[in-house]
């Protein structure tokens, strides 16, 4: 088993004392009762704490709401899955046959959960300081690029708050076009703000992306900073 | 300042090296920009981790969902506020005049947030091991009394899942009576399950309590374990 995991261990940067902990961290619940869910529970709380601590120190002027938003972006499933992909974590997962067939090793949620389990495993193997060094190393590029400007709320939220503060009705988002095949669709969404006579369009690979783009255009049209 | 905080420091069980950290942890945002919100952000992640770690070790057989439910109960606002009251934390809070007048020092949310800030302050003052000892000491009675039976979901959730699994319509909860004065009301709620001809009543100091009691009675009547 150890040999097979060697490239992953090297990528993670932690030579496990007890490689069975890593093996367990890679075992999805579709494999049976002895799986990584408990390690994921532990690892989730550790990565939350480590990112919180780093942001607390990194942004001494940030307010609590800003720190919360910065952290939410780092520990959300999509980001954790991105980090997991940098280690090719999906190639090492032990999945039941159903999940294997359906491509579970590519799914964001399974990758994110497994990365949290790996963090739990490193903590149990070597303690908080080693876990801190590994997690901050993996996230360093993302953390170094953060600025307090990143703490702005997303466009849809800002648009909603702007309209509410002025007693206008909330915007409506309508899908006006879907192009392309099943796995590479392009959505066009209209953001309808009748009272202000604004109907900007947004285009994106998902309905959500298209809505955010449309909201961003509405904010620009309404000159909301 | 130090003298005034002495009884609190004794109750918390941590002689601060930097008592200004404790002072900041006790400063509500109603006092101004220099307040405890950043410490609360940090402390929240620490208490989440410490309770997760304790439960992970304490219940080696528990599944992730059980651990999550056990933790949720320990770190929810009402429990943190309970712990804060054991230290009379409210007596030491620095609140703006508006919050003082409206009795903010008695509010669960302010007490819970302040306790998290105190945990963040202890961590910054003395590190994780000291924070671990303090938090587990404060929570020891509650943690020692936990059993895996406590991981049962609440009655309303269980009733809903039972009915859904049998394709029955969801129950309706109707307030049938409210007695008493504004601050000591007693709610009577009927849990209506027409298809099974069940209409049990629940009584409690809030609508939520009364609903849970009514759901519990429905579960008993339907002999759901």
CSV table of N, CA, C and O in Angstrom, one decimal, chain B residues 36-109:
chain,number,residue,atom,x,y,z
B,36,UNK,N,-14.8,43.2,20.5
B,36,UNK,CA,-14.4,41.8,20.5
B,36,UNK,C,-14.8,40.9,19.3
B,36,UNK,O,-14.7,39.7,19.4
B,37,UNK,N,-15.2,41.6,18.2
B,37,UNK,CA,-15.7,40.7,17.1
B,37,UNK,C,-14.6,39.9,16.4
B,37,UNK,O,-14.9,38.8,16.0
B,38,UNK,N,-13.4,40.4,16.3
B,38,UNK,CA,-12.4,39.7,15.7
B,38,UNK,C,-12.0,38.5,16.6
B,38,UNK,O,-11.8,37.4,16.1
B,39,UNK,N,-11.9,38.7,17.9
B,39,UNK,CA,-11.6,37.6,18.8
B,39,UNK,C,-12.7,36.6,18.8
B,39,UNK,O,-12.5,35.4,18.9
B,40,UNK,N,-13.9,37.0,18.6
B,40,UNK,CA,-15.1,36.1,18.5
B,40,UNK,C,-14.9,35.2,17.3
B,40,UNK,O,-15.1,34.0,17.4
B,41,UNK,N,-14.5,35.8,16.2
B,41,UNK,CA,-14.3,35.0,14.9
B,41,UNK,C,-13.3,33.9,15.2
B,41,UNK,O,-13.4,32.8,14.8
B,42,UNK,N,-12.2,34.3,15.8
B,42,UNK,CA,-11.1,33.3,16.1
B,42,UNK,C,-11.6,32.3,17.1
B,42,UNK,O,-11.4,31.1,16.9
B,43,UNK,N,-12.2,32.7,18.2
B,43,UNK,CA,-12.6,31.8,19.2
B,43,UNK,C,-13.7,30.8,18.8
B,43,UNK,O,-13.7,29.7,19.2
B,44,UNK,N,-14.5,31.3,17.9
B,44,UNK,CA,-15.6,30.4,17.4
B,44,UNK,C,-14.9,29.2,16.7
B,44,UNK,O,-15.3,28.1,16.9
B,45,UNK,N,-13.9,29.4,15.9
B,45,UNK,CA,-13.2,28.3,15.2
B,45,UNK,C,-12.5,27.4,16.2
B,45,UNK,O,-12.4,26.2,15.9
B,46,UNK,N,-12.0,28.0,17.3
B,46,UNK,CA,-11.3,27.2,18.3
B,46,UNK,C,-12.2,26.3,19.1
B,46,UNK,O,-11.9,25.1,19.2
B,47,UNK,N,-13.3,26.8,19.5
B,47,UNK,CA,-14.2,26.0,20.3
B,47,UNK,C,-14.8,24.9,19.4
B,47,UNK,O,-15.0,23.8,19.8
B,48,UNK,N,-15.1,25.3,18.2
B,48,UNK,CA,-15.6,24.2,17.2
B,48,UNK,C,-14.6,23.1,17.1
B,48,UNK,O,-14.9,21.9,17.1
B,49,UNK,N,-13.3,23.4,16.9
B,49,UNK,CA,-12.3,22.4,16.8
B,49,UNK,C,-12.1,21.6,18.1
B,49,UNK,O,-12.1,20.4,18.1
B,50,UNK,N,-12.0,22.3,19.2
B,50,UNK,CA,-11.8,21.6,20.5
B,50,UNK,C,-12.9,20.6,20.8
B,50,UNK,O,-12.6,19.5,21.3
B,51,UNK,N,-14.1,21.0,20.6
B,51,UNK,CA,-15.3,20.1,20.9
B,51,UNK,C,-15.3,19.0,19.9
B,51,UNK,O,-15.5,17.8,20.3
B,52,UNK,N,-15.0,19.3,18.6
B,52,UNK,CA,-14.9,18.2,17.6
B,52,UNK,C,-13.8,17.2,18.0
B,52,UNK,O,-14.1,16.0,18.0
B,53,UNK,N,-12.7,17.7,18.4
B,53,UNK,CA,-11.6,16.8,18.8
B,53,UNK,C,-12.0,15.9,20.0
B,53,UNK,O,-11.8,14.7,20.0
B,54,UNK,N,-12.6,16.5,21.0
B,54,UNK,CA,-13.0,15.8,22.2
B,54,UNK,C,-14.0,14.7,21.8
B,54,UNK,O,-13.9,13.6,22.3
B,55,UNK,N,-15.0,15.1,21.0
B,55,UNK,CA,-16.1,14.1,20.7
B,55,UNK,C,-15.5,13.0,19.8
B,55,UNK,O,-15.9,11.8,20.0
B,56,UNK,N,-14.5,13.3,18.9
B,56,UNK,CA,-13.9,12.3,18.1
B,56,UNK,C,-13.2,11.3,19.0
B,56,UNK,O,-13.3,10.1,18.7
B,57,UNK,N,-12.5,11.7,20.0
B,57,UNK,CA,-11.8,10.8,20.9
B,57,UNK,C,-12.8,10.0,21.8
B,57,UNK,O,-12.6,8.9,22.1
B,58,UNK,N,-13.8,10.8,22.3
B,58,UNK,CA,-14.7,10.3,23.3
B,58,UNK,C,-15.6,9.2,22.7
B,58,UNK,O,-16.0,8.3,23.4
B,59,UNK,N,-16.0,9.3,21.5
B,59,UNK,CA,-17.0,8.4,20.8
B,59,UNK,C,-16.3,7.7,19.6
B,59,UNK,O,-16.7,8.1,18.5
B,60,UNK,N,-15.4,6.7,19.8
B,60,UNK,CA,-14.7,6.1,18.7
B,60,UNK,C,-15.7,5.4,17.8
B,60,UNK,O,-15.3,5.1,16.6
B,61,UNK,N,-16.9,5.1,18.2
B,61,UNK,CA,-17.8,4.3,17.4
B,61,UNK,C,-18.8,5.2,16.7
B,61,UNK,O,-19.6,4.7,15.9
B,62,UNK,N,-18.8,6.5,17.0
B,62,UNK,CA,-19.8,7.4,16.5
B,62,UNK,C,-19.6,7.7,15.0
B,62,UNK,O,-18.4,7.8,14.6
B,63,UNK,N,-20.6,7.8,14.3
B,63,UNK,CA,-20.5,8.2,12.9
B,63,UNK,C,-20.5,9.7,12.8
B,63,UNK,O,-20.8,10.4,13.7
B,64,UNK,N,-20.1,10.2,11.6
B,64,UNK,CA,-19.9,11.6,11.4
B,64,UNK,C,-21.2,12.4,11.8
B,64,UNK,O,-21.1,13.4,12.4
B,65,UNK,N,-22.3,11.9,11.3
B,65,UNK,CA,-23.6,12.6,11.6
B,65,UNK,C,-23.9,12.7,13.1
B,65,UNK,O,-24.4,13.7,13.5
B,66,UNK,N,-23.5,11.7,13.8
B,66,UNK,CA,-23.7,11.7,15.3
B,66,UNK,C,-22.8,12.7,15.9
B,66,UNK,O,-23.2,13.5,16.8
B,67,UNK,N,-21.5,12.7,15.5
B,67,UNK,CA,-20.6,13.7,16.0
B,67,UNK,C,-21.0,15.1,15.7
B,67,UNK,O,-21.0,16.0,16.6
B,68,UNK,N,-21.5,15.3,14.5
B,68,UNK,CA,-22.0,16.7,14.1
B,68,UNK,C,-23.1,17.1,15.0
B,68,UNK,O,-23.2,18.3,15.4
B,69,UNK,N,-24.1,16.2,15.3
B,69,UNK,CA,-25.2,16.6,16.1
B,69,UNK,C,-24.8,16.9,17.5
B,69,UNK,O,-25.2,17.8,18.2
B,70,UNK,N,-23.9,16.0,18.0
B,70,UNK,CA,-23.4,16.2,19.4
B,70,UNK,C,-22.7,17.6,19.5
B,70,UNK,O,-22.9,18.3,20.5
B,71,UNK,N,-21.9,17.9,18.5
B,71,UNK,CA,-21.2,19.1,18.6
B,71,UNK,C,-22.1,20.3,18.5
B,71,UNK,O,-22.0,21.3,19.2
B,72,UNK,N,-23.1,20.2,17.6
B,72,UNK,CA,-24.0,21.3,17.4
B,72,UNK,C,-24.6,21.7,18.7
B,72,UNK,O,-24.8,22.9,19.0
B,73,UNK,N,-24.9,20.7,19.5
B,73,UNK,CA,-25.6,21.0,20.7
B,73,UNK,C,-24.7,21.7,21.7
B,73,UNK,O,-25.1,22.6,22.5
B,74,UNK,N,-23.4,21.4,21.7
B,74,UNK,CA,-22.4,22.0,22.6
B,74,UNK,C,-22.1,23.4,22.2
B,74,UNK,O,-21.9,24.3,23.1
B,75,UNK,N,-22.0,23.7,20.9
B,75,UNK,CA,-21.5,25.0,20.5
B,75,UNK,C,-22.6,26.0,20.1
B,75,UNK,O,-22.3,27.1,19.6
B,76,UNK,N,-23.9,25.5,20.3
B,76,UNK,CA,-24.9,26.5,19.9
B,76,UNK,C,-25.0,27.6,20.9
B,76,UNK,O,-24.5,27.5,22.0
B,77,UNK,N,-25.6,28.7,20.4
B,77,UNK,CA,-25.6,29.9,21.3
B,77,UNK,C,-26.2,29.7,22.7
B,77,UNK,O,-25.6,30.2,23.6
B,78,UNK,N,-27.3,28.9,22.8
B,78,UNK,CA,-27.9,28.8,24.1
B,78,UNK,C,-26.9,28.1,25.1
B,78,UNK,O,-26.9,28.4,26.3
B,79,UNK,N,-26.2,27.1,24.6
B,79,UNK,CA,-25.2,26.4,25.5
B,79,UNK,C,-24.1,27.3,25.8
B,79,UNK,O,-23.7,27.3,27.0
B,80,UNK,N,-23.5,28.0,24.9
B,80,UNK,CA,-22.4,28.9,25.2
B,80,UNK,C,-22.9,30.0,26.2
B,80,UNK,O,-22.1,30.3,27.1
B,81,UNK,N,-24.1,30.4,26.0
B,81,UNK,CA,-24.6,31.4,26.9
B,81,UNK,C,-24.7,30.9,28.3
B,81,UNK,O,-24.5,31.5,29.3
B,82,UNK,N,-25.2,29.6,28.4
B,82,UNK,CA,-25.3,28.9,29.7
B,82,UNK,C,-23.9,28.9,30.4
B,82,UNK,O,-23.8,29.2,31.6
B,83,UNK,N,-22.9,28.5,29.6
B,83,UNK,CA,-21.5,28.5,30.2
B,83,UNK,C,-21.1,29.9,30.6
B,83,UNK,O,-20.5,30.1,31.7
B,84,UNK,N,-21.4,30.9,29.8
B,84,UNK,CA,-21.0,32.2,30.1
B,84,UNK,C,-21.7,32.7,31.4
B,84,UNK,O,-21.1,33.4,32.3
B,85,UNK,N,-22.9,32.2,31.6
B,85,UNK,CA,-23.6,32.6,32.9
B,85,UNK,C,-23.0,32.0,34.1
B,85,UNK,O,-23.0,32.6,35.2
B,86,UNK,N,-22.4,30.8,33.9
B,86,UNK,CA,-21.7,30.2,35.1
B,86,UNK,C,-20.6,31.1,35.6
B,86,UNK,O,-20.1,30.9,36.7
B,87,UNK,N,-20.0,31.9,34.7
B,87,UNK,CA,-18.9,32.8,35.1
B,87,UNK,C,-19.5,34.2,35.4
B,87,UNK,O,-18.7,35.1,35.6
B,88,UNK,N,-20.8,34.4,35.4
B,88,UNK,CA,-21.4,35.7,35.5
B,88,UNK,C,-20.7,36.7,34.5
B,88,UNK,O,-20.5,37.9,34.8
B,89,UNK,N,-20.5,36.2,33.3
B,89,UNK,CA,-19.8,36.9,32.3
B,89,UNK,C,-20.5,38.3,32.0
B,89,UNK,O,-19.9,39.3,31.7
B,90,UNK,N,-21.8,38.2,32.0
B,90,UNK,CA,-22.6,39.4,31.7
B,90,UNK,C,-22.2,40.6,32.6
B,90,UNK,O,-22.3,41.8,32.1
B,91,UNK,N,-21.8,40.3,33.8
B,91,UNK,CA,-21.5,41.4,34.8
B,91,UNK,C,-20.2,42.2,34.3
B,91,UNK,O,-20.0,43.3,34.8
B,92,UNK,N,-19.4,41.5,33.5
B,92,UNK,CA,-18.1,42.1,33.1
B,92,UNK,C,-18.1,42.7,31.7
B,92,UNK,O,-17.1,43.3,31.3
B,93,UNK,N,-19.2,42.6,31.0
B,93,UNK,CA,-19.2,43.1,29.6
B,93,UNK,C,-19.2,44.6,29.6
B,93,UNK,O,-19.8,45.3,30.4
B,94,UNK,N,-18.5,45.1,28.6
B,94,UNK,CA,-18.5,46.5,28.3
B,94,UNK,C,-19.4,46.8,27.2
B,94,UNK,O,-19.1,46.5,26.0
B,95,UNK,N,-20.6,47.3,27.5
B,95,UNK,CA,-21.6,47.5,26.5
B,95,UNK,C,-21.9,49.0,26.3
B,95,UNK,O,-21.7,49.8,27.2
B,96,UNK,N,-22.3,49.4,25.1
B,96,UNK,CA,-22.7,50.8,24.8
B,96,UNK,C,-24.0,51.0,25.6
B,96,UNK,O,-24.7,50.1,26.1
B,97,UNK,N,-24.3,52.3,25.8
B,97,UNK,CA,-25.4,52.7,26.7
B,97,UNK,C,-26.8,52.1,26.2
B,97,UNK,O,-27.6,51.7,27.0
B,98,UNK,N,-26.9,52.0,24.9
B,98,UNK,CA,-28.2,51.5,24.3
B,98,UNK,C,-28.4,50.0,24.8
B,98,UNK,O,-29.4,49.6,25.2
B,99,UNK,N,-27.3,49.2,24.6
B,99,UNK,CA,-27.4,47.8,24.9
B,99,UNK,C,-27.5,47.6,26.4
B,99,UNK,O,-28.2,46.7,26.9
B,100,UNK,N,-26.9,48.5,27.2
B,100,UNK,CA,-27.0,48.5,28.7
B,100,UNK,C,-28.4,48.6,29.1
B,100,UNK,O,-29.0,47.8,29.9
B,101,UNK,N,-29.1,49.6,28.5
B,101,UNK,CA,-30.4,49.9,28.9
B,101,UNK,C,-31.4,48.8,28.5
B,101,UNK,O,-32.3,48.5,29.3
B,102,UNK,N,-31.1,48.2,27.4
B,102,UNK,CA,-32.0,47.1,26.9
B,102,UNK,C,-31.7,45.8,27.5
B,102,UNK,O,-32.2,44.8,27.1
B,103,UNK,N,-30.7,45.8,28.4
B,103,UNK,CA,-30.4,44.5,29.1
B,103,UNK,C,-29.6,43.5,28.3
B,103,UNK,O,-29.7,42.3,28.4
B,104,UNK,N,-28.7,44.1,27.4
B,104,UNK,CA,-27.9,43.3,26.5
B,104,UNK,C,-27.1,42.2,27.2
B,104,UNK,O,-26.8,41.2,26.6
B,105,UNK,N,-26.7,42.6,28.4
B,105,UNK,CA,-25.8,41.6,29.1
B,105,UNK,C,-26.5,40.4,29.5
B,105,UNK,O,-25.9,39.4,30.0
B,106,UNK,N,-27.8,40.3,29.3
B,106,UNK,CA,-28.6,39.1,29.6
B,106,UNK,C,-28.9,38.3,28.4
B,106,UNK,O,-29.4,37.2,28.5
B,107,UNK,N,-28.6,38.9,27.2
B,107,UNK,CA,-29.0,38.2,26.0
B,107,UNK,C,-28.1,37.1,25.6
B,107,UNK,O,-26.9,37.2,25.7
B,108,UNK,N,-28.7,36.0,25.2
B,108,UNK,CA,-28.0,34.8,24.9
B,108,UNK,C,-26.9,35.1,23.8
B,108,UNK,O,-25.7,34.7,23.9
B,109,UNK,N,-27.3,35.8,22.8
B,109,UNK,CA,-26.3,36.0,21.7
B,109,UNK,C,-25.1,36.8,22.1
B,109,UNK,O,-24.0,36.4,21.8
